[in-house]
């Protein structure tokens, strides 16, 4: 049941990206192009998702256990540091370059687009590069770091 | 500001957004997890069963979504204008950036803002600003 719920959540998330049009990089770039012919759709996707999500998370954070009686593992990091800023900056640049963020890229991959496969492959290389850099940076506490990273979004 | 009314699709956008919100709610209430896609994929790259199983299940759901969609509806229009070199650079930067920033549009943008996390608000403002600036530079300054 735990795995089925995770699968269903991924499926519904992906359907949401398709229905909203956000699986298409051209649509996302239409939102990011403020100086061109601007398509505000992405703002409404966020608004709809947050309106529902706010209710869901408000319920979730009040529960010690999930509906399946497993631990509630919400992110605990609260620090706003250079890593958060620089990482988000890099992510935004990559997002603006191709119009893909991780979710839509995986959906487009499922739809059979070779270009999405290339993006996802490069993204995985980028994530592995991050892991390598982290390992070297904090070798003695590498184990603790991997546990911590797992608890974050 | 010049709004592209022909492309603007408020109702599908809202409906899709609601589905995304429901998916995030399901993963939070049933699995106790935040639906942050970069984090879920990133965790898969550090194999530590059984944690990898739910991550793989979620990613499988995402990948299967377009296949499930075409059972009921015509295939979605997915337009990828970027060339291969751009996609490779963009993918790499997205990969490394989302891990450093511990989140992307889903983890910080949707889930983080839903949780009223100040950290996620900062991240979202930063990656939105970077996205706007990047598109401005590539489309209007360098005309790539």
mmCIF file of C-alpha atoms in Angstrom:
data_model
loop_
_atom_site.group_PDB
_atom_site.id
_atom_site.type_symbol
_atom_site.label_atom_id
_atom_site.label_comp_id
_atom_site.label_asym_id
_atom_site.label_seq_id
_atom_site.Cartn_x
_atom_site.Cartn_y
_atom_site.Cartn_z
ATOM 1 C CA UNK A 1 0.000 0.000 0.000
ATOM 2 C CA UNK A 2 2.884 2.340 0.871
ATOM 3 C CA UNK A 3 4.461 1.778 -2.559
ATOM 4 C CA UNK A 4 1.117 1.955 -4.349
ATOM 5 C CA UNK A 5 0.404 5.366 -2.771
ATOM 6 C CA UNK A 6 3.822 6.638 -3.850
ATOM 7 C CA UNK A 7 3.160 5.384 -7.388
ATOM 8 C CA UNK A 8 -0.317 6.938 -7.434
ATOM 9 C CA UNK A 9 1.068 10.257 -6.164
ATOM 10 C CA UNK A 10 3.646 10.247 -8.994
ATOM 11 C CA UNK A 11 0.967 9.346 -11.539
ATOM 12 C CA UNK A 12 -1.450 12.086 -10.419
ATOM 13 C CA UNK A 13 1.412 14.584 -10.222
ATOM 14 C CA UNK A 14 2.394 13.707 -13.792
ATOM 15 C CA UNK A 15 -1.200 13.941 -15.013
ATOM 16 C CA UNK A 16 -1.402 17.373 -13.374
ATOM 17 C CA UNK A 17 1.679 18.490 -15.274
ATOM 18 C CA UNK A 18 0.175 17.231 -18.544
ATOM 19 C CA UNK A 19 -3.328 18.704 -17.967
ATOM 20 C CA UNK A 20 -1.826 22.071 -17.000
ATOM 21 C CA UNK A 21 0.380 22.122 -20.108
ATOM 22 C CA UNK A 22 3.537 22.330 -17.964
ATOM 23 C CA UNK A 23 4.994 19.132 -19.418
ATOM 24 C CA UNK A 24 5.809 21.259 -22.468
ATOM 25 C CA UNK A 25 8.933 23.427 -22.151
ATOM 26 C CA UNK A 26 7.519 25.911 -24.693
ATOM 27 C CA UNK A 27 4.634 26.628 -22.300
ATOM 28 C CA UNK A 28 6.990 27.098 -19.329
ATOM 29 C CA UNK A 29 9.260 29.414 -21.334
ATOM 30 C CA UNK A 30 6.141 31.409 -22.301
ATOM 31 C CA UNK A 31 5.744 32.140 -18.577
ATOM 32 C CA UNK A 32 9.417 32.928 -18.005
ATOM 33 C CA UNK A 33 9.487 35.355 -20.956
ATOM 34 C CA UNK A 34 8.189 38.467 -19.210
ATOM 35 C CA UNK A 35 9.475 40.789 -21.929
ATOM 36 C CA UNK A 36 7.950 38.817 -24.786
ATOM 37 C CA UNK A 37 4.403 37.559 -25.241
ATOM 38 C CA UNK A 38 3.791 36.509 -21.646
ATOM 39 C CA UNK A 39 1.703 33.425 -20.810
ATOM 40 C CA UNK A 40 0.647 33.634 -17.118
ATOM 41 C CA UNK A 41 -0.594 29.995 -17.009
ATOM 42 C CA UNK A 42 2.222 28.696 -14.760
ATOM 43 C CA UNK A 43 1.207 31.138 -12.014
ATOM 44 C CA UNK A 44 -2.264 29.573 -11.958
ATOM 45 C CA UNK A 45 -0.808 26.058 -11.827
ATOM 46 C CA UNK A 46 1.151 27.105 -8.740
ATOM 47 C CA UNK A 47 -1.911 28.800 -7.239
ATOM 48 C CA UNK A 48 -4.093 25.717 -7.735
ATOM 49 C CA UNK A 49 -1.419 23.363 -6.398
ATOM 50 C CA UNK A 50 -0.662 25.505 -3.344
ATOM 51 C CA UNK A 51 -4.344 26.070 -2.519
ATOM 52 C CA UNK A 52 -4.864 22.297 -2.284
ATOM 53 C CA UNK A 53 -1.413 21.503 -0.916
ATOM 54 C CA UNK A 54 -1.751 24.037 1.913
ATOM 55 C CA UNK A 55 -4.749 22.108 3.246
ATOM 56 C CA UNK A 56 -2.987 18.760 2.817
ATOM 57 C CA UNK A 57 0.213 19.856 4.565
ATOM 58 C CA UNK A 58 -1.720 21.629 7.341
ATOM 59 C CA UNK A 59 -3.287 18.258 8.143
ATOM 60 C CA UNK A 60 -0.021 16.340 7.649
ATOM 61 C CA UNK A 61 2.121 18.440 10.006
ATOM 62 C CA UNK A 62 -0.348 17.933 12.849
ATOM 63 C CA UNK A 63 -0.018 14.162 12.632
ATOM 64 C CA UNK A 64 2.847 12.197 14.189
ATOM 65 C CA UNK A 65 2.095 9.259 11.892
ATOM 66 C CA UNK A 66 0.797 8.987 8.348
ATOM 67 C CA UNK A 67 -2.537 7.412 7.399
ATOM 68 C CA UNK A 68 -0.524 4.217 6.843
ATOM 69 C CA UNK A 69 0.920 4.487 10.392
ATOM 70 C CA UNK A 70 4.437 5.228 9.137
ATOM 71 C CA UNK A 71 6.557 8.148 10.461
ATOM 72 C CA UNK A 72 5.755 11.633 9.125
ATOM 73 C CA UNK A 73 9.046 12.747 7.565
ATOM 74 C CA UNK A 74 8.665 16.415 6.728
ATOM 75 C CA UNK A 75 11.736 18.590 6.045
ATOM 76 C CA UNK A 76 13.288 20.053 9.172
ATOM 77 C CA UNK A 77 15.948 22.329 7.634
ATOM 78 C CA UNK A 78 15.122 25.978 8.187
ATOM 79 C CA UNK A 79 18.421 27.675 7.396
ATOM 80 C CA UNK A 80 18.528 30.189 4.575
ATOM 81 C CA UNK A 81 22.175 30.019 3.556
ATOM 82 C CA UNK A 82 24.468 30.448 0.585
ATOM 83 C CA UNK A 83 23.908 26.862 -0.535
ATOM 84 C CA UNK A 84 20.167 27.455 -0.846
ATOM 85 C CA UNK A 85 20.671 30.702 -2.789
ATOM 86 C CA UNK A 86 23.452 29.500 -5.107
ATOM 87 C CA UNK A 87 21.713 26.170 -5.734
ATOM 88 C CA UNK A 88 18.389 27.827 -6.540
ATOM 89 C CA UNK A 89 20.180 30.351 -8.754
ATOM 90 C CA UNK A 90 21.824 27.546 -10.747
ATOM 91 C CA UNK A 91 18.554 25.660 -10.969
ATOM 92 C CA UNK A 92 16.747 28.765 -12.259
ATOM 93 C CA UNK A 93 19.389 29.307 -14.935
ATOM 94 C CA UNK A 94 19.078 25.724 -16.160
ATOM 95 C CA UNK A 95 15.283 25.965 -16.021
ATOM 96 C CA UNK A 96 15.359 29.110 -18.141
ATOM 97 C CA UNK A 97 17.804 27.641 -20.669
ATOM 98 C CA UNK A 98 15.609 24.705 -21.736
ATOM 99 C CA UNK A 99 12.243 25.232 -20.025
ATOM 100 C CA UNK A 100 12.575 21.899 -18.226
ATOM 101 C CA UNK A 101 12.560 21.247 -14.506
ATOM 102 C CA UNK A 102 12.848 17.682 -13.128
ATOM 103 C CA UNK A 103 9.130 16.729 -13.057
ATOM 104 C CA UNK A 104 8.149 17.770 -16.588
ATOM 105 C CA UNK A 105 11.386 16.271 -17.947
ATOM 106 C CA UNK A 106 10.475 12.853 -16.484
ATOM 107 C CA UNK A 107 6.941 13.128 -17.902
ATOM 108 C CA UNK A 108 8.274 14.072 -21.360
ATOM 109 C CA UNK A 109 10.691 11.158 -21.067
ATOM 110 C CA UNK A 110 7.716 8.867 -20.472
ATOM 111 C CA UNK A 111 6.032 10.371 -23.544
ATOM 112 C CA UNK A 112 9.021 9.141 -25.541
ATOM 113 C CA UNK A 113 10.940 12.340 -26.283
ATOM 114 C CA UNK A 114 14.630 11.699 -26.906
ATOM 115 C CA UNK A 115 15.403 15.312 -25.989
ATOM 116 C CA UNK A 116 13.855 14.727 -22.551
ATOM 117 C CA UNK A 117 16.014 11.633 -22.126
ATOM 118 C CA UNK A 118 19.108 13.733 -22.855
ATOM 119 C CA UNK A 119 18.054 16.342 -20.307
ATOM 120 C CA UNK A 120 17.320 13.714 -17.638
ATOM 121 C CA UNK A 121 20.641 11.947 -18.289
ATOM 122 C CA UNK A 122 22.539 15.238 -17.930
ATOM 123 C CA UNK A 123 20.519 16.056 -14.796
ATOM 124 C CA UNK A 124 21.498 12.715 -13.219
ATOM 125 C CA UNK A 125 25.153 13.415 -14.058
ATOM 126 C CA UNK A 126 24.761 16.818 -12.359
ATOM 127 C CA UNK A 127 23.263 15.186 -9.264
ATOM 128 C CA UNK A 128 26.053 12.596 -9.134
ATOM 129 C CA UNK A 129 28.602 15.407 -9.497
ATOM 130 C CA UNK A 130 27.003 17.088 -6.492
ATOM 131 C CA UNK A 131 27.287 13.865 -4.480
ATOM 132 C CA UNK A 132 30.972 13.574 -5.407
ATOM 133 C CA UNK A 133 31.725 17.171 -4.416
ATOM 134 C CA UNK A 134 29.885 16.691 -1.129
ATOM 135 C CA UNK A 135 31.777 13.495 -0.345
ATOM 136 C CA UNK A 136 35.099 15.267 -0.776
ATOM 137 C CA UNK A 137 34.001 18.305 1.182
ATOM 138 C CA UNK A 138 32.870 16.432 4.260
ATOM 139 C CA UNK A 139 34.540 13.041 4.098
ATOM 140 C CA UNK A 140 34.433 12.232 7.839
ATOM 141 C CA UNK A 141 30.727 12.994 8.201
ATOM 142 C CA UNK A 142 29.702 11.769 4.750
ATOM 143 C CA UNK A 143 27.362 9.236 6.258
ATOM 144 C CA UNK A 144 25.535 11.808 8.384
ATOM 145 C CA UNK A 145 25.234 14.090 5.345
ATOM 146 C CA UNK A 146 23.608 11.438 3.225
ATOM 147 C CA UNK A 147 21.083 10.751 5.984
ATOM 148 C CA UNK A 148 20.361 14.462 6.262
ATOM 149 C CA UNK A 149 20.010 14.880 2.493
ATOM 150 C CA UNK A 150 17.510 12.054 2.467
ATOM 151 C CA UNK A 151 15.282 13.902 4.936
ATOM 152 C CA UNK A 152 15.192 17.029 2.801
ATOM 153 C CA UNK A 153 13.038 17.611 -0.238
ATOM 154 C CA UNK B 1 3.466 43.826 -20.220
ATOM 155 C CA UNK B 2 2.157 42.045 -23.278
ATOM 156 C CA UNK B 3 -0.010 39.079 -22.273
ATOM 157 C CA UNK B 4 -0.279 36.233 -24.759
ATOM 158 C CA UNK B 5 -4.049 35.725 -24.426
ATOM 159 C CA UNK B 6 -4.098 33.102 -27.182
ATOM 160 C CA UNK B 7 -1.765 30.809 -25.211
ATOM 161 C CA UNK B 8 -3.061 31.639 -21.729
ATOM 162 C CA UNK B 9 -5.050 28.626 -20.498
ATOM 163 C CA UNK B 10 -6.458 29.476 -17.048
ATOM 164 C CA UNK B 11 -8.797 26.511 -16.571
ATOM 165 C CA UNK B 12 -6.469 23.666 -17.592
ATOM 166 C CA UNK B 13 -3.734 25.414 -15.574
ATOM 167 C CA UNK B 14 -5.887 25.549 -12.445
ATOM 168 C CA UNK B 15 -7.184 21.992 -12.932
ATOM 169 C CA UNK B 16 -3.658 20.650 -13.444
ATOM 170 C CA UNK B 17 -2.509 22.607 -10.416
ATOM 171 C CA UNK B 18 -5.251 21.050 -8.290
ATOM 172 C CA UNK B 19 -4.121 17.572 -9.415
ATOM 173 C CA UNK B 20 -0.532 18.430 -8.455
ATOM 174 C CA UNK B 21 -1.753 19.655 -5.060
ATOM 175 C CA UNK B 22 -3.736 16.437 -4.562
ATOM 176 C CA UNK B 23 -0.679 14.346 -5.470
ATOM 177 C CA UNK B 24 1.480 16.259 -2.975
ATOM 178 C CA UNK B 25 -1.240 15.819 -0.334
ATOM 179 C CA UNK B 26 -1.421 12.075 -0.975
ATOM 180 C CA UNK B 27 2.347 11.620 -0.687
ATOM 181 C CA UNK B 28 2.380 13.667 2.532
ATOM 182 C CA UNK B 29 -0.592 11.985 4.226
ATOM 183 C CA UNK B 30 0.074 8.399 3.101
ATOM 184 C CA UNK B 31 3.861 8.314 2.850
ATOM 185 C CA UNK B 32 4.850 11.180 5.125
ATOM 186 C CA UNK B 33 7.029 12.598 2.375
ATOM 187 C CA UNK B 34 7.389 15.855 0.501
ATOM 188 C CA UNK B 35 6.776 15.557 -3.262
ATOM 189 C CA UNK B 36 10.056 17.161 -4.241
ATOM 190 C CA UNK B 37 11.053 15.551 -7.496
ATOM 191 C CA UNK B 38 14.735 16.537 -7.512
ATOM 192 C CA UNK B 39 15.074 15.193 -3.958
ATOM 193 C CA UNK B 40 13.252 11.973 -4.789
ATOM 194 C CA UNK B 41 15.469 11.346 -7.841
ATOM 195 C CA UNK B 42 18.586 12.471 -5.972
ATOM 196 C CA UNK B 43 17.868 9.973 -3.191
ATOM 197 C CA UNK B 44 17.570 7.184 -5.745
ATOM 198 C CA UNK B 45 21.173 7.817 -6.765
ATOM 199 C CA UNK B 46 22.282 6.899 -3.250
ATOM 200 C CA UNK B 47 20.965 3.372 -3.111
ATOM 201 C CA UNK B 48 19.779 2.532 0.371
ATOM 202 C CA UNK B 49 16.879 0.088 0.278
ATOM 203 C CA UNK B 50 14.027 0.111 1.298
ATOM 204 C CA UNK B 51 14.009 3.926 0.967
ATOM 205 C CA UNK B 52 14.721 3.573 -2.757
ATOM 206 C CA UNK B 53 11.497 1.650 -3.366
ATOM 207 C CA UNK B 54 8.960 4.403 -2.733
ATOM 208 C CA UNK B 55 11.167 6.833 -4.663
ATOM 209 C CA UNK B 56 11.254 4.478 -7.633
ATOM 210 C CA UNK B 57 7.477 3.986 -7.370
ATOM 211 C CA UNK B 58 6.868 7.749 -7.431
ATOM 212 C CA UNK B 59 9.196 8.274 -10.413
ATOM 213 C CA UNK B 60 7.526 5.350 -12.214
ATOM 214 C CA UNK B 61 4.161 7.079 -11.712
ATOM 215 C CA UNK B 62 5.501 10.277 -13.272
ATOM 216 C CA UNK B 63 6.981 8.471 -16.256
ATOM 217 C CA UNK B 64 3.832 6.391 -16.800
ATOM 218 C CA UNK B 65 1.542 9.465 -16.606
ATOM 219 C CA UNK B 66 1.687 10.343 -20.346
ATOM 220 C CA UNK B 67 0.962 6.710 -21.228
ATOM 221 C CA UNK B 68 -2.084 6.688 -18.899
ATOM 222 C CA UNK B 69 -3.196 10.076 -20.243
ATOM 223 C CA UNK B 70 -3.446 8.941 -23.876
ATOM 224 C CA UNK B 71 -5.916 6.206 -22.912
ATOM 225 C CA UNK B 72 -8.524 8.912 -22.345
ATOM 226 C CA UNK B 73 -7.293 11.939 -24.227
ATOM 227 C CA UNK B 74 -5.282 12.794 -27.331
ATOM 228 C CA UNK B 75 -1.498 12.887 -26.760
ATOM 229 C CA UNK B 76 -0.375 16.093 -25.009
ATOM 230 C CA UNK B 77 1.480 18.695 -27.018
ATOM 231 C CA UNK B 78 5.084 18.748 -25.788
ATOM 232 C CA UNK B 79 7.279 21.260 -27.602
ATOM 233 C CA UNK B 80 11.013 21.174 -26.862
ATOM 234 C CA UNK B 81 12.700 23.942 -28.851
ATOM 235 C CA UNK B 82 16.107 23.698 -27.170
ATOM 236 C CA UNK B 83 18.822 21.848 -29.081
ATOM 237 C CA UNK B 84 20.835 18.971 -27.663
ATOM 238 C CA UNK B 85 23.833 21.028 -26.455
ATOM 239 C CA UNK B 86 21.502 23.403 -24.578
ATOM 240 C CA UNK B 87 19.552 20.486 -23.084
ATOM 241 C CA UNK B 88 22.732 18.841 -21.829
ATOM 242 C CA UNK B 89 24.040 22.044 -20.231
ATOM 243 C CA UNK B 90 20.603 22.843 -18.787
ATOM 244 C CA UNK B 91 20.138 19.327 -17.419
ATOM 245 C CA UNK B 92 23.540 19.332 -15.740
ATOM 246 C CA UNK B 93 22.978 22.747 -14.152
ATOM 247 C CA UNK B 94 19.476 21.744 -13.006
ATOM 248 C CA UNK B 95 20.885 18.542 -11.494
ATOM 249 C CA UNK B 96 23.644 20.198 -9.514
ATOM 250 C CA UNK B 97 21.579 23.288 -8.612
ATOM 251 C CA UNK B 98 18.555 21.403 -7.292
ATOM 252 C CA UNK B 99 20.775 19.273 -5.045
ATOM 253 C CA UNK B 100 22.639 22.304 -3.669
ATOM 254 C CA UNK B 101 19.410 24.212 -3.177
ATOM 255 C CA UNK B 102 17.686 21.039 -1.890
ATOM 256 C CA UNK B 103 14.661 21.452 -4.097
ATOM 257 C CA UNK B 104 13.046 22.520 -7.343
ATOM 258 C CA UNK B 105 9.678 23.784 -8.577
ATOM 259 C CA UNK B 106 7.885 20.914 -6.835
ATOM 260 C CA UNK B 107 9.764 20.651 -3.540
ATOM 261 C CA UNK B 108 10.224 24.362 -2.850
ATOM 262 C CA UNK B 109 7.681 25.897 -5.225
ATOM 263 C CA UNK B 110 4.639 23.725 -4.568
ATOM 264 C CA UNK B 111 5.267 21.807 -1.328
ATOM 265 C CA UNK B 112 7.461 24.381 0.415
ATOM 266 C CA UNK B 113 5.070 27.252 -0.227
ATOM 267 C CA UNK B 114 2.145 25.018 0.817
ATOM 268 C CA UNK B 115 3.965 24.391 4.107
ATOM 269 C CA UNK B 116 4.573 28.163 4.458
ATOM 270 C CA UNK B 117 8.328 27.533 4.646
ATOM 271 C CA UNK B 118 10.338 30.797 4.556
ATOM 272 C CA UNK B 119 13.318 28.822 3.226
ATOM 273 C CA UNK B 120 11.275 27.566 0.272
ATOM 274 C CA UNK B 121 9.871 31.036 -0.378
ATOM 275 C CA UNK B 122 13.422 32.385 -0.702
ATOM 276 C CA UNK B 123 14.412 29.479 -2.971
ATOM 277 C CA UNK B 124 11.331 29.969 -5.168
ATOM 278 C CA UNK B 125 11.915 33.718 -5.526
ATOM 279 C CA UNK B 126 15.562 33.073 -6.428
ATOM 280 C CA UNK B 127 14.945 30.382 -9.066
ATOM 281 C CA UNK B 128 12.013 32.314 -10.561
ATOM 282 C CA UNK B 129 14.171 35.441 -10.824
ATOM 283 C CA UNK B 130 17.023 33.414 -12.350
ATOM 284 C CA UNK B 131 14.597 31.818 -14.822
ATOM 285 C CA UNK B 132 13.159 35.193 -15.860
ATOM 286 C CA UNK B 133 16.658 36.670 -16.234
ATOM 287 C CA UNK B 134 17.941 33.688 -18.239
ATOM 288 C CA UNK B 135 15.049 33.801 -20.705
ATOM 289 C CA UNK B 136 15.404 37.579 -21.013
ATOM 290 C CA UNK B 137 19.101 37.218 -21.840
ATOM 291 C CA UNK B 138 18.752 34.283 -24.243
ATOM 292 C CA UNK B 139 15.666 35.576 -26.097
ATOM 293 C CA UNK B 140 16.031 39.349 -26.063
ATOM 294 C CA UNK B 141 19.711 40.177 -25.616
ATOM 295 C CA UNK B 142 21.602 37.355 -27.326
ATOM 296 C CA UNK B 143 18.646 36.110 -29.431
ATOM 297 C CA UNK B 144 19.713 32.479 -29.169
#
